Coordinates of C-alpha atoms in Angstrom, one line a residue:
M27 CA 4.2 -65.4 -104.2
A28 CA 4.9 -67.9 -101.4
I29 CA 8.2 -69.6 -100.5
A30 CA 8.3 -73.4 -100.8
G31 CA 6.8 -74.9 -97.6
E32 CA 5.1 -71.6 -96.7
A33 CA 1.3 -71.3 -96.8
T34 CA 1.5 -67.5 -97.3
P35 CA 4.1 -65.1 -98.3
R36 CA 5.8 -62.7 -95.9
V37 CA 5.5 -58.9 -95.8
A38 CA 9.0 -58.8 -97.4
H39 CA 7.2 -60.2 -100.6
D40 CA 4.8 -57.2 -100.5
V41 CA 7.9 -54.9 -100.5
A42 CA 9.6 -56.8 -103.3
R43 CA 6.4 -56.8 -105.4
A44 CA 5.9 -53.1 -104.9
L45 CA 9.5 -52.5 -106.1
K46 CA 9.0 -54.8 -109.1
D47 CA 5.7 -53.3 -110.1
N48 CA 7.3 -49.8 -110.0
G49 CA 10.2 -50.7 -112.4
V50 CA 12.9 -51.5 -109.9
D51 CA 15.2 -54.3 -111.3
R52 CA 18.2 -54.0 -108.9
V53 CA 18.8 -53.4 -105.2
F54 CA 22.2 -52.2 -104.0
L55 CA 23.3 -53.4 -100.6
I56 CA 25.6 -54.8 -98.0
T57 CA 23.7 -57.7 -96.5
G58 CA 22.1 -57.4 -93.0
G59 CA 20.0 -59.8 -91.0
D60 CA 16.8 -59.3 -93.0
L61 CA 16.9 -62.8 -94.6
W62 CA 13.2 -62.8 -95.7
L63 CA 13.9 -59.7 -97.8
W64 CA 16.7 -61.4 -99.7
R65 CA 14.4 -64.4 -100.5
A66 CA 11.6 -62.1 -101.5
L67 CA 13.8 -60.0 -103.9
R68 CA 15.1 -63.2 -105.4
D69 CA 11.7 -64.7 -105.9
H70 CA 10.5 -61.5 -107.6
G71 CA 13.5 -61.4 -110.1
I72 CA 15.1 -58.4 -108.5
E73 CA 18.9 -58.6 -108.8
M74 CA 20.9 -57.9 -105.7
C75 CA 24.2 -56.1 -106.1
L76 CA 26.3 -56.7 -103.1
A77 CA 29.0 -54.1 -102.4
R78 CA 31.7 -54.0 -99.8
S79 CA 30.1 -51.2 -97.7
E80 CA 26.9 -49.2 -97.4
A81 CA 28.6 -46.1 -98.8
A82 CA 29.7 -47.9 -101.9
S83 CA 26.2 -49.4 -102.4
V84 CA 24.6 -46.0 -102.1
V85 CA 26.9 -44.5 -104.7
M86 CA 26.4 -47.5 -107.1
A87 CA 22.6 -46.9 -106.8
D88 CA 23.1 -43.1 -107.2
A89 CA 25.0 -43.5 -110.5
Y90 CA 22.6 -46.3 -111.7
A91 CA 19.6 -43.9 -111.1
R92 CA 21.3 -41.0 -112.8
V93 CA 22.1 -43.0 -116.0
T94 CA 18.7 -44.7 -116.2
G95 CA 16.7 -41.8 -115.1
R96 CA 14.7 -44.1 -112.8
P97 CA 14.6 -44.5 -109.1
A98 CA 17.1 -46.9 -107.6
V99 CA 17.0 -48.7 -104.3
V100 CA 19.7 -49.1 -101.6
Y101 CA 19.3 -51.1 -98.4
G102 CA 20.8 -50.7 -94.9
Q103 CA 20.3 -52.8 -91.8
W104 CA 19.2 -51.1 -88.6
G105 CA 21.8 -49.1 -86.6
P106 CA 25.2 -48.8 -88.2
G107 CA 24.0 -49.9 -91.6
A108 CA 21.3 -47.3 -91.7
A109 CA 23.6 -44.6 -90.4
N110 CA 26.2 -45.5 -93.1
V111 CA 23.5 -45.2 -95.8
A112 CA 22.3 -41.8 -94.5
A113 CA 25.9 -40.5 -94.4
A114 CA 26.4 -41.5 -98.0
L115 CA 23.2 -39.9 -99.4
A116 CA 24.5 -36.3 -99.5
D117 CA 25.8 -36.5 -103.1
A118 CA 22.5 -37.9 -104.3
R119 CA 20.7 -35.1 -102.6
W120 CA 22.8 -32.5 -104.2
A121 CA 22.5 -34.1 -107.6
H122 CA 18.7 -34.6 -107.4
S123 CA 19.2 -38.3 -107.8
P124 CA 16.0 -40.5 -107.3
L125 CA 17.1 -42.9 -104.6
V126 CA 15.0 -45.0 -102.2
A127 CA 16.9 -45.7 -99.0
L128 CA 15.2 -48.8 -97.5
T129 CA 16.3 -49.5 -94.0
S130 CA 15.1 -51.9 -91.4
T131 CA 14.7 -51.2 -87.7
V132 CA 14.9 -53.3 -84.6
S133 CA 11.8 -55.4 -83.9
T134 CA 8.8 -53.5 -82.6
Q135 CA 8.8 -56.0 -79.7
V136 CA 12.0 -54.5 -78.3
E137 CA 12.0 -50.9 -79.3
Y138 CA 13.2 -48.4 -76.7
T139 CA 14.8 -51.1 -74.5
F140 CA 18.5 -50.6 -75.5
E141 CA 18.4 -53.5 -78.1
Y142 CA 21.7 -54.1 -79.8
Q143 CA 22.4 -51.5 -82.5
E144 CA 19.1 -49.6 -82.0
L145 CA 19.1 -46.0 -83.2
D146 CA 16.5 -43.4 -83.8
Q147 CA 17.1 -43.4 -87.6
P148 CA 14.7 -40.8 -89.1
P149 CA 16.7 -37.8 -87.8
L150 CA 19.8 -39.1 -89.5
F151 CA 18.1 -39.0 -92.9
Q152 CA 16.3 -35.6 -92.5
P153 CA 18.9 -33.4 -94.1
V154 CA 19.6 -35.7 -97.0
T155 CA 16.1 -36.7 -98.1
K156 CA 13.0 -35.0 -99.4
W157 CA 10.5 -37.5 -97.8
Q158 CA 10.4 -40.1 -95.1
A159 CA 8.0 -42.6 -93.8
R160 CA 7.9 -45.5 -91.3
V161 CA 5.9 -48.7 -91.8
T162 CA 3.9 -49.3 -88.6
R163 CA 1.4 -51.8 -90.0
A164 CA 2.3 -54.9 -92.0
D165 CA -0.5 -54.4 -94.4
R166 CA 0.9 -51.0 -95.5
A167 CA 4.4 -52.1 -96.3
G168 CA 3.9 -52.6 -100.1
E169 CA 1.8 -49.5 -100.4
L170 CA 4.4 -47.2 -98.7
T171 CA 7.2 -48.9 -100.7
A172 CA 5.4 -48.0 -103.9
Q173 CA 4.8 -44.5 -102.6
A174 CA 8.5 -44.1 -101.8
V175 CA 9.6 -45.0 -105.4
R176 CA 7.0 -42.6 -106.8
I177 CA 8.1 -39.7 -104.7
A178 CA 11.8 -40.2 -105.3
G179 CA 11.3 -39.6 -109.0
A180 CA 8.5 -37.0 -108.8
G181 CA 9.0 -33.2 -109.4
A182 CA 12.5 -32.3 -108.6
P183 CA 13.9 -35.9 -107.9
G184 CA 15.8 -36.7 -104.8
P185 CA 16.4 -39.4 -102.2
V186 CA 13.6 -40.7 -99.9
H187 CA 13.8 -42.9 -96.9
L188 CA 11.6 -45.8 -95.7
D189 CA 12.0 -47.5 -92.3
I190 CA 10.5 -51.0 -91.9
P191 CA 10.8 -52.9 -88.6
C192 CA 12.5 -56.2 -89.1
D193 CA 9.7 -58.2 -87.4
L194 CA 7.2 -56.7 -89.9
L195 CA 9.3 -57.8 -92.8
A196 CA 9.2 -61.4 -91.5
A197 CA 5.5 -61.3 -90.6
K198 CA 3.1 -63.3 -92.7
A199 CA 1.3 -61.1 -95.2
A200 CA -2.4 -61.1 -95.8
P201 CA -3.4 -63.0 -99.0
K202 CA -3.4 -60.8 -102.1
H203 CA -5.3 -61.5 -105.2
A204 CA -3.0 -62.4 -108.1
D205 CA -4.3 -59.6 -110.2
T206 CA -3.7 -56.9 -107.6
G207 CA -0.4 -55.3 -107.0
Y208 CA 1.2 -51.9 -106.6
V209 CA 0.8 -50.6 -110.1
P210 CA 2.4 -47.1 -110.4
A211 CA 0.3 -44.1 -110.7
S212 CA 0.4 -42.3 -114.0
S213 CA 3.1 -39.7 -114.1
P214 CA 1.8 -36.1 -113.8
T215 CA 2.1 -33.8 -116.7
P216 CA 5.3 -31.6 -116.2
P217 CA 4.6 -27.9 -115.6
A218 CA 4.6 -25.9 -118.8
P219 CA 5.4 -22.1 -119.0
S220 CA 2.5 -19.7 -119.7
A221 CA 2.2 -18.2 -123.1
G222 CA 2.9 -14.8 -121.5
A223 CA 6.1 -16.0 -120.0
V224 CA 7.3 -17.5 -123.3
A225 CA 6.5 -14.2 -125.1
D226 CA 8.4 -12.2 -122.4
I227 CA 11.5 -14.4 -122.8
A228 CA 11.3 -14.1 -126.6
D229 CA 11.1 -10.4 -126.4
R230 CA 14.0 -10.1 -124.0
L231 CA 16.1 -12.4 -126.2
A232 CA 15.4 -10.4 -129.3
R233 CA 16.6 -7.2 -127.6
S234 CA 19.8 -8.7 -126.3
L235 CA 23.2 -8.2 -127.9
R236 CA 25.3 -11.0 -126.3
P237 CA 22.9 -13.8 -125.2
V238 CA 23.7 -17.2 -123.9
L239 CA 21.8 -20.2 -122.7
L240 CA 23.0 -21.7 -119.4
A241 CA 21.8 -25.3 -119.1
G242 CA 21.8 -27.2 -115.8
N243 CA 21.1 -30.6 -114.4
G244 CA 17.3 -30.1 -114.8
V245 CA 17.7 -30.3 -118.6
L246 CA 19.1 -33.8 -118.3
I247 CA 16.6 -34.8 -115.5
A248 CA 13.9 -33.8 -118.0
D249 CA 15.6 -35.8 -120.8
A250 CA 15.5 -32.5 -122.7
A251 CA 19.0 -32.4 -124.3
A252 CA 17.5 -32.6 -127.8
D253 CA 15.0 -29.8 -127.0
L254 CA 17.7 -27.6 -125.6
T255 CA 19.9 -28.1 -128.6
R256 CA 16.9 -27.4 -130.9
L257 CA 16.2 -24.1 -129.0
A258 CA 19.8 -23.1 -129.3
E259 CA 19.8 -23.8 -133.1
T260 CA 16.5 -21.9 -133.6
A261 CA 17.7 -18.9 -131.6
G262 CA 21.3 -19.1 -132.8
V263 CA 22.5 -18.6 -129.2
P264 CA 25.7 -20.1 -127.6
V265 CA 25.2 -22.6 -124.9
L266 CA 27.1 -22.9 -121.6
T267 CA 26.4 -25.6 -119.1
T268 CA 26.9 -26.2 -115.4
M269 CA 28.8 -29.2 -114.3
G270 CA 25.6 -30.9 -113.6
G271 CA 24.2 -30.0 -116.9
K272 CA 27.2 -31.2 -119.0
G273 CA 25.7 -33.1 -121.9
A274 CA 22.7 -30.8 -122.3
I275 CA 24.2 -30.2 -125.7
A276 CA 27.0 -32.2 -127.5
E277 CA 30.2 -30.3 -126.8
N278 CA 31.4 -30.6 -130.4
H279 CA 28.3 -28.7 -131.5
P280 CA 29.2 -25.3 -133.1
L281 CA 27.0 -23.5 -130.4
S282 CA 28.6 -25.3 -127.4
V283 CA 30.9 -23.3 -125.3
G284 CA 31.5 -25.8 -122.5
V285 CA 31.2 -25.8 -118.7
A286 CA 31.1 -22.5 -116.8
G287 CA 31.7 -21.9 -113.1
R288 CA 34.3 -22.7 -110.6
Y289 CA 35.5 -25.7 -112.6
S290 CA 35.8 -24.5 -116.2
S291 CA 37.9 -23.6 -119.1
K292 CA 39.1 -20.0 -119.2
V293 CA 37.1 -19.2 -122.3
A294 CA 33.8 -20.5 -121.0
N295 CA 33.9 -18.1 -117.9
E296 CA 35.1 -15.2 -120.0
I297 CA 32.1 -15.6 -122.3
A298 CA 29.7 -16.1 -119.4
R299 CA 31.0 -12.8 -117.9
E300 CA 30.5 -10.9 -121.2
A301 CA 26.9 -12.1 -121.8
D302 CA 24.2 -9.4 -121.4
F303 CA 21.3 -11.8 -121.4
V304 CA 21.4 -15.3 -119.7
L305 CA 18.5 -17.8 -120.0
A306 CA 19.3 -20.2 -117.1
I307 CA 17.4 -23.4 -117.5
G308 CA 17.2 -26.1 -114.8
T309 CA 20.0 -24.9 -112.6
D310 CA 19.9 -23.6 -109.0
L311 CA 22.6 -21.1 -109.8
G312 CA 24.6 -22.3 -106.8
G313 CA 28.2 -21.5 -105.9
L314 CA 29.9 -24.0 -108.2
A315 CA 27.8 -23.1 -111.2
T316 CA 28.3 -19.4 -110.8
D317 CA 31.9 -19.3 -109.8
T318 CA 31.1 -18.3 -106.2
Y319 CA 28.1 -16.2 -107.3
T320 CA 30.0 -14.0 -109.7
L321 CA 28.4 -15.3 -112.9
P322 CA 26.3 -14.1 -114.7
S323 CA 27.6 -10.5 -114.5
A324 CA 25.6 -8.2 -112.2
D325 CA 24.8 -6.2 -115.3
A326 CA 23.4 -9.1 -117.2
E327 CA 19.6 -9.7 -117.6
V328 CA 18.8 -13.1 -116.1
V329 CA 15.8 -15.2 -116.7
H330 CA 15.7 -18.2 -114.3
V331 CA 13.7 -21.3 -115.2
D332 CA 13.2 -24.1 -112.8
V333 CA 10.7 -26.8 -112.0
T334 CA 10.8 -25.8 -108.3
A335 CA 9.6 -22.3 -107.5
E336 CA 11.7 -22.1 -104.3
H337 CA 14.9 -22.4 -106.3
I338 CA 14.2 -19.3 -108.4
G339 CA 16.0 -16.2 -107.3
R340 CA 17.5 -17.9 -104.2
T341 CA 21.1 -17.0 -105.0
R342 CA 20.7 -13.7 -106.9
T343 CA 18.1 -11.2 -108.1
V344 CA 16.7 -12.3 -111.4
D345 CA 14.7 -10.3 -114.0
L346 CA 12.2 -13.0 -114.7
G347 CA 11.5 -16.3 -112.9
V348 CA 9.5 -19.0 -114.6
V349 CA 8.3 -22.2 -113.0
A350 CA 8.5 -24.9 -115.8
D351 CA 9.9 -28.2 -116.8
A352 CA 13.1 -27.7 -118.9
G353 CA 11.8 -29.6 -121.9
E354 CA 8.4 -27.8 -121.9
L355 CA 10.2 -24.5 -121.8
C356 CA 12.6 -25.3 -124.6
R357 CA 9.9 -26.6 -126.9
A358 CA 7.5 -23.7 -126.2
L359 CA 10.2 -21.1 -126.7
A360 CA 11.6 -22.6 -129.8
A361 CA 8.1 -22.7 -131.4
A362 CA 7.5 -19.1 -130.5
L363 CA 10.7 -17.7 -132.1
P364 CA 10.7 -16.5 -135.7
P365 CA 12.6 -18.5 -138.3
E366 CA 15.2 -15.9 -138.7
S367 CA 15.7 -14.9 -135.1
G368 CA 18.7 -12.8 -133.9
N369 CA 20.0 -9.4 -134.8
R370 CA 23.3 -8.3 -136.4
A371 CA 25.0 -7.9 -133.0
Q372 CA 24.0 -11.4 -132.0
H373 CA 25.5 -12.7 -135.3
T374 CA 28.8 -10.9 -134.5
W375 CA 28.7 -12.3 -130.9
R376 CA 28.1 -15.8 -132.1
T377 CA 30.9 -15.7 -134.6
S378 CA 33.3 -14.3 -131.9
V379 CA 32.3 -17.0 -129.5
R380 CA 32.9 -19.7 -132.0
S381 CA 36.4 -18.3 -132.9
R382 CA 37.5 -18.0 -129.3
C383 CA 36.3 -21.5 -128.5
A384 CA 38.3 -22.8 -131.5
A385 CA 41.4 -20.9 -130.3
W386 CA 41.0 -22.4 -126.8
Q387 CA 40.8 -25.9 -128.2
E388 CA 44.0 -25.4 -130.1
A389 CA 45.7 -24.2 -126.9
F390 CA 44.4 -27.3 -125.1
R391 CA 45.7 -29.6 -127.7
A392 CA 49.1 -27.9 -127.5
V393 CA 49.2 -28.4 -123.7
A394 CA 48.1 -32.1 -124.0
H395 CA 50.9 -32.8 -126.4
R396 CA 53.6 -31.0 -124.4
P397 CA 56.3 -33.5 -123.3
A398 CA 56.5 -34.6 -119.7
A399 CA 59.3 -36.6 -118.0
G400 CA 58.4 -39.5 -115.6
H401 CA 54.7 -38.6 -115.4
V402 CA 51.7 -38.0 -117.6
R403 CA 50.0 -34.7 -118.0
P404 CA 46.3 -35.0 -116.9
E405 CA 45.4 -33.0 -120.1
A406 CA 47.0 -35.9 -122.1
V407 CA 45.0 -38.4 -120.2
V408 CA 41.8 -36.6 -121.1
A409 CA 42.8 -36.1 -124.7
I410 CA 43.7 -39.8 -125.2
L411 CA 40.6 -41.0 -123.5
R412 CA 38.4 -38.8 -125.8
E413 CA 40.2 -40.1 -128.8
L414 CA 39.7 -43.8 -127.8
A415 CA 36.3 -43.8 -126.1
D416 CA 33.1 -44.2 -128.1
D417 CA 30.8 -41.1 -128.2
R418 CA 28.1 -43.0 -126.2
D419 CA 30.5 -44.2 -123.5
L420 CA 30.3 -42.7 -120.0
L421 CA 32.8 -40.7 -118.1
V422 CA 32.5 -40.6 -114.3
A423 CA 34.6 -38.0 -112.5
D424 CA 35.3 -37.6 -108.8
T425 CA 35.2 -34.3 -107.0
G426 CA 38.0 -31.8 -106.7
F427 CA 40.6 -31.7 -109.4
M428 CA 39.2 -34.8 -111.1
G429 CA 35.9 -33.0 -111.6
A430 CA 37.7 -30.2 -113.3
W431 CA 39.9 -32.3 -115.5
G432 CA 36.9 -34.2 -116.7
G433 CA 34.2 -31.6 -116.6
A434 CA 36.1 -28.7 -118.2
L435 CA 38.4 -30.6 -120.6
F436 CA 36.6 -33.8 -121.7
P437 CA 34.1 -32.9 -124.5
V438 CA 31.0 -35.1 -124.5
H439 CA 30.1 -35.8 -128.1
A440 CA 26.6 -37.2 -127.5
P441 CA 23.8 -35.2 -125.9
G442 CA 22.3 -36.6 -122.7
R443 CA 23.7 -38.2 -119.5
T444 CA 27.1 -39.4 -120.7
F445 CA 29.0 -37.5 -118.0
L446 CA 28.6 -38.0 -114.3
R447 CA 30.5 -36.3 -111.6
A448 CA 30.6 -36.3 -107.8
A449 CA 28.5 -33.4 -106.6
G450 CA 30.9 -33.0 -103.7
T451 CA 31.9 -36.4 -102.2
L452 CA 35.5 -37.5 -102.4
G453 CA 35.8 -41.1 -103.4
W454 CA 32.5 -41.2 -105.2
A455 CA 33.7 -42.0 -108.7
F456 CA 35.0 -45.6 -108.2
P457 CA 31.8 -47.2 -106.9
A458 CA 29.8 -44.8 -109.2
V459 CA 31.5 -46.1 -112.3
L460 CA 30.4 -49.6 -111.3
G461 CA 26.8 -48.5 -111.0
A462 CA 27.0 -46.5 -114.2
Q463 CA 28.4 -49.5 -116.1
L464 CA 25.5 -51.7 -114.8
A465 CA 23.1 -49.1 -116.1
A466 CA 24.8 -48.6 -119.4
G467 CA 24.7 -52.4 -120.3
A468 CA 26.5 -54.1 -123.1
G469 CA 27.9 -52.0 -125.9
R470 CA 28.9 -49.0 -123.8
R471 CA 31.8 -48.6 -121.5
A472 CA 32.0 -46.5 -118.3
F473 CA 35.3 -44.9 -117.4
A474 CA 36.2 -43.4 -114.0
L475 CA 38.5 -40.5 -113.5
V476 CA 39.6 -40.6 -109.8
G477 CA 42.6 -39.5 -107.8
D478 CA 44.6 -41.7 -105.6
G479 CA 43.1 -39.9 -102.6
G480 CA 39.6 -40.6 -103.7
F481 CA 40.3 -44.2 -104.8
G482 CA 41.5 -45.1 -101.3
Y483 CA 38.0 -44.7 -100.0
N484 CA 36.6 -47.8 -101.7
V485 CA 39.5 -49.9 -102.8
G486 CA 37.7 -53.0 -101.5
D487 CA 35.2 -52.7 -104.3
L488 CA 37.7 -54.0 -106.8
E489 CA 36.3 -57.3 -105.5
T490 CA 32.8 -56.1 -106.3
A491 CA 33.8 -55.3 -109.9
M492 CA 35.3 -58.8 -110.3
R493 CA 32.5 -60.7 -108.6
L494 CA 29.8 -58.9 -110.6
D495 CA 31.9 -58.9 -113.7
I496 CA 31.5 -55.1 -114.3
P497 CA 33.7 -54.2 -117.3
A498 CA 34.2 -50.5 -116.2
V499 CA 37.7 -48.9 -116.7
T500 CA 39.0 -47.0 -113.7
I501 CA 41.7 -44.4 -114.3
V502 CA 43.6 -43.4 -111.1
L503 CA 45.5 -40.2 -111.5
N504 CA 48.2 -41.0 -108.9
N505 CA 50.3 -38.1 -107.4
A506 CA 50.6 -39.7 -104.0
S507 CA 48.8 -36.7 -102.5
L508 CA 45.7 -34.7 -102.0
A509 CA 46.8 -32.3 -104.6
Y510 CA 44.1 -29.6 -104.2
E511 CA 45.3 -29.1 -100.6
H512 CA 49.0 -29.2 -101.7
V513 CA 48.5 -26.6 -104.3
G514 CA 46.5 -24.5 -101.9
F515 CA 49.3 -24.4 -99.5
K516 CA 51.8 -23.7 -102.2
H517 CA 50.0 -20.9 -103.9
G518 CA 47.5 -19.7 -101.3
L519 CA 49.6 -19.7 -98.1
G520 CA 53.0 -18.8 -99.4
G521 CA 54.3 -22.4 -99.8
D522 CA 54.1 -23.3 -96.1
A523 CA 52.6 -26.7 -96.7
V524 CA 51.4 -29.0 -93.9
A525 CA 52.7 -32.2 -95.6
E526 CA 51.2 -34.6 -93.1
V527 CA 47.7 -33.7 -94.2
C528 CA 48.5 -33.7 -98.0
D529 CA 51.0 -36.5 -98.8
F530 CA 50.6 -40.3 -99.1
I531 CA 53.1 -43.0 -99.9
D532 CA 53.4 -44.0 -103.5
V533 CA 51.1 -47.0 -104.0
D534 CA 51.1 -48.9 -107.3
H535 CA 47.3 -49.3 -107.5
A536 CA 47.8 -51.5 -110.6
K537 CA 49.5 -54.2 -108.5
V538 CA 46.6 -54.0 -106.0
A539 CA 44.1 -54.5 -108.8
V540 CA 46.1 -57.4 -110.2
A541 CA 45.8 -59.1 -106.8
Y542 CA 42.0 -59.0 -107.2
G543 CA 42.3 -60.6 -110.7
M544 CA 41.7 -57.5 -112.7
F545 CA 43.5 -56.3 -115.8
A546 CA 45.7 -53.5 -114.7
A547 CA 48.7 -51.4 -115.7
R548 CA 50.8 -48.6 -114.5
A549 CA 51.7 -45.7 -116.9
D550 CA 54.2 -42.9 -116.5
S551 CA 54.2 -41.7 -120.1
A552 CA 51.4 -40.7 -122.5
D553 CA 52.3 -43.5 -124.9
G554 CA 52.2 -45.9 -122.0
F555 CA 48.8 -44.8 -121.0
R556 CA 47.5 -45.0 -124.5
G557 CA 48.7 -48.6 -124.9
A558 CA 47.2 -49.6 -121.5
L559 CA 43.9 -47.9 -122.3
E560 CA 43.7 -49.7 -125.7
K561 CA 44.2 -53.0 -124.0
A562 CA 41.7 -52.2 -121.3
I563 CA 39.0 -51.3 -123.9
A564 CA 39.7 -54.4 -126.0
G565 CA 39.6 -56.6 -122.9
D566 CA 35.9 -56.0 -122.2
R567 CA 36.5 -56.8 -118.4
P568 CA 37.1 -54.9 -115.2
A569 CA 40.3 -52.8 -115.6
L570 CA 42.4 -50.3 -113.8
I571 CA 45.1 -48.0 -115.0
D572 CA 47.3 -46.3 -112.5
V573 CA 48.7 -43.1 -114.1
V574 CA 51.6 -41.3 -112.5
V575 CA 50.9 -37.5 -112.6
S576 CA 52.5 -34.5 -110.9
K577 CA 51.0 -33.0 -107.8
E578 CA 52.2 -29.6 -109.1
R579 CA 49.9 -29.6 -112.0
I580 CA 46.9 -27.4 -111.4
A581 CA 43.4 -28.4 -112.8
P582 CA 41.2 -25.9 -114.6
V583 CA 39.6 -24.4 -111.5
T584 CA 39.2 -20.7 -110.6
S585 CA 40.5 -21.1 -107.1
F586 CA 44.0 -19.8 -107.9
D587 CA 43.3 -17.5 -110.8
S588 CA 44.1 -14.4 -108.8
R589 CA 47.6 -15.7 -108.2
L590 CA 48.4 -17.8 -111.3
H591 CA 48.1 -17.7 -115.0
R592 CA 46.6 -21.0 -116.3
D593 CA 47.0 -22.1 -119.9
V594 CA 43.6 -23.8 -120.3

């Protein structure tokens, strides 16, 4: 495709065509000097989502990729732009999110001559990507772009990086026949478990007394929530999930226990510790998922299933390791189990688990409805949001206490990727909710749960939300502090808090959002929050609610369990 007045297209058009041919419909960016690229993307019908920083554009792309299940693309100009992209990729790497980081470099004509903003960029991306390449010939730019998209989504997905010198982007491309392009290669068949492995798992399950399934992010990556649910129903086995696997089963399902690990309800971890057989599917059994490597119990029999062999047994000894796609494993095992699987002890266990989960839910509702003066209990925020949000809506939670409030206490009612959380990056949730809303499209709303500390990282993207007309609803839990640290000082170091590293001034973020033209409100009561949320949902436009909460309220995390009794 040629620009008006141009006899031949530029290499940037090869890049754009390769993206389009491989299903990329948006590129997230903060604009740099690669003007030919913007024209090429426009001419190929690829939408450009301009954020206010490279970090925000990376996070928007990350959330977009997680919700759609397809690779997303983020751009950074050479030097500081590329460095900012690299710095923001860690969360996508941890979450196995298929991102393509496309960065330009200084012209090949002036490399290694101290050109303005020149950096050796590949080393910056090495720890946060699974593959990198550099375009050294103009005629390979489209080919390598297509390869980058393919690799980002292949196997265990993850970020990749492609460097393209700016003079190659601007170079005239060789003529290409209209029928040729960068058609994606057919997807490889996901690995299936052997018949022997399936029989072995079925036998171990049949002998167990207190079995559970532990579903991780790999179940959602494989789009296997329905398969996991069917396996649980066939086997009659309770289901725990990791934070990353939340949504592998609807959490109002009778067999759902909730999220286990460092951020969890009390009942979920209690049940995880009592299990004598754990079938862990699509999880790396890392520190967050295992409550600092204490779950499952050392006495439990553990079968670990993952699509990547190197992940199996890395954090603990397992009794059986199986390399398989989560969906393939669930389908094969469900087919191998007898119609009336399970023994009498398992029936007793299942009944007990269901009863204990119901009792916990009652306790949570009591806490959520407990009066509070001058502030709103986070439990009430979560309960009201669950009541008013549609089952297919999305919740995006930041890291720290926000991840625990959302992950442990907000029950997802539709299986699949309806919950996203920061895998570790403070401030992730606000730009992420914008990307998630773009992916969700009309008819579904995305809600962010973020603290005032996290929100401060990307407040400028209120303008992005308004300019792109993204109708996400951002809920800021505002305690004018970094509460995890405040609570840590109070309960971990005898109350000797270093206030200057914990406390902020009280900012009314609703007034800030109004200045950008957004619907916004501040709430210091549960009724006030309910009213504001009803208006935000009805408005179908960008919205923010600043909710006054107490910095003394401790989220459902295990960090302080040895010192405190928590009610949920």
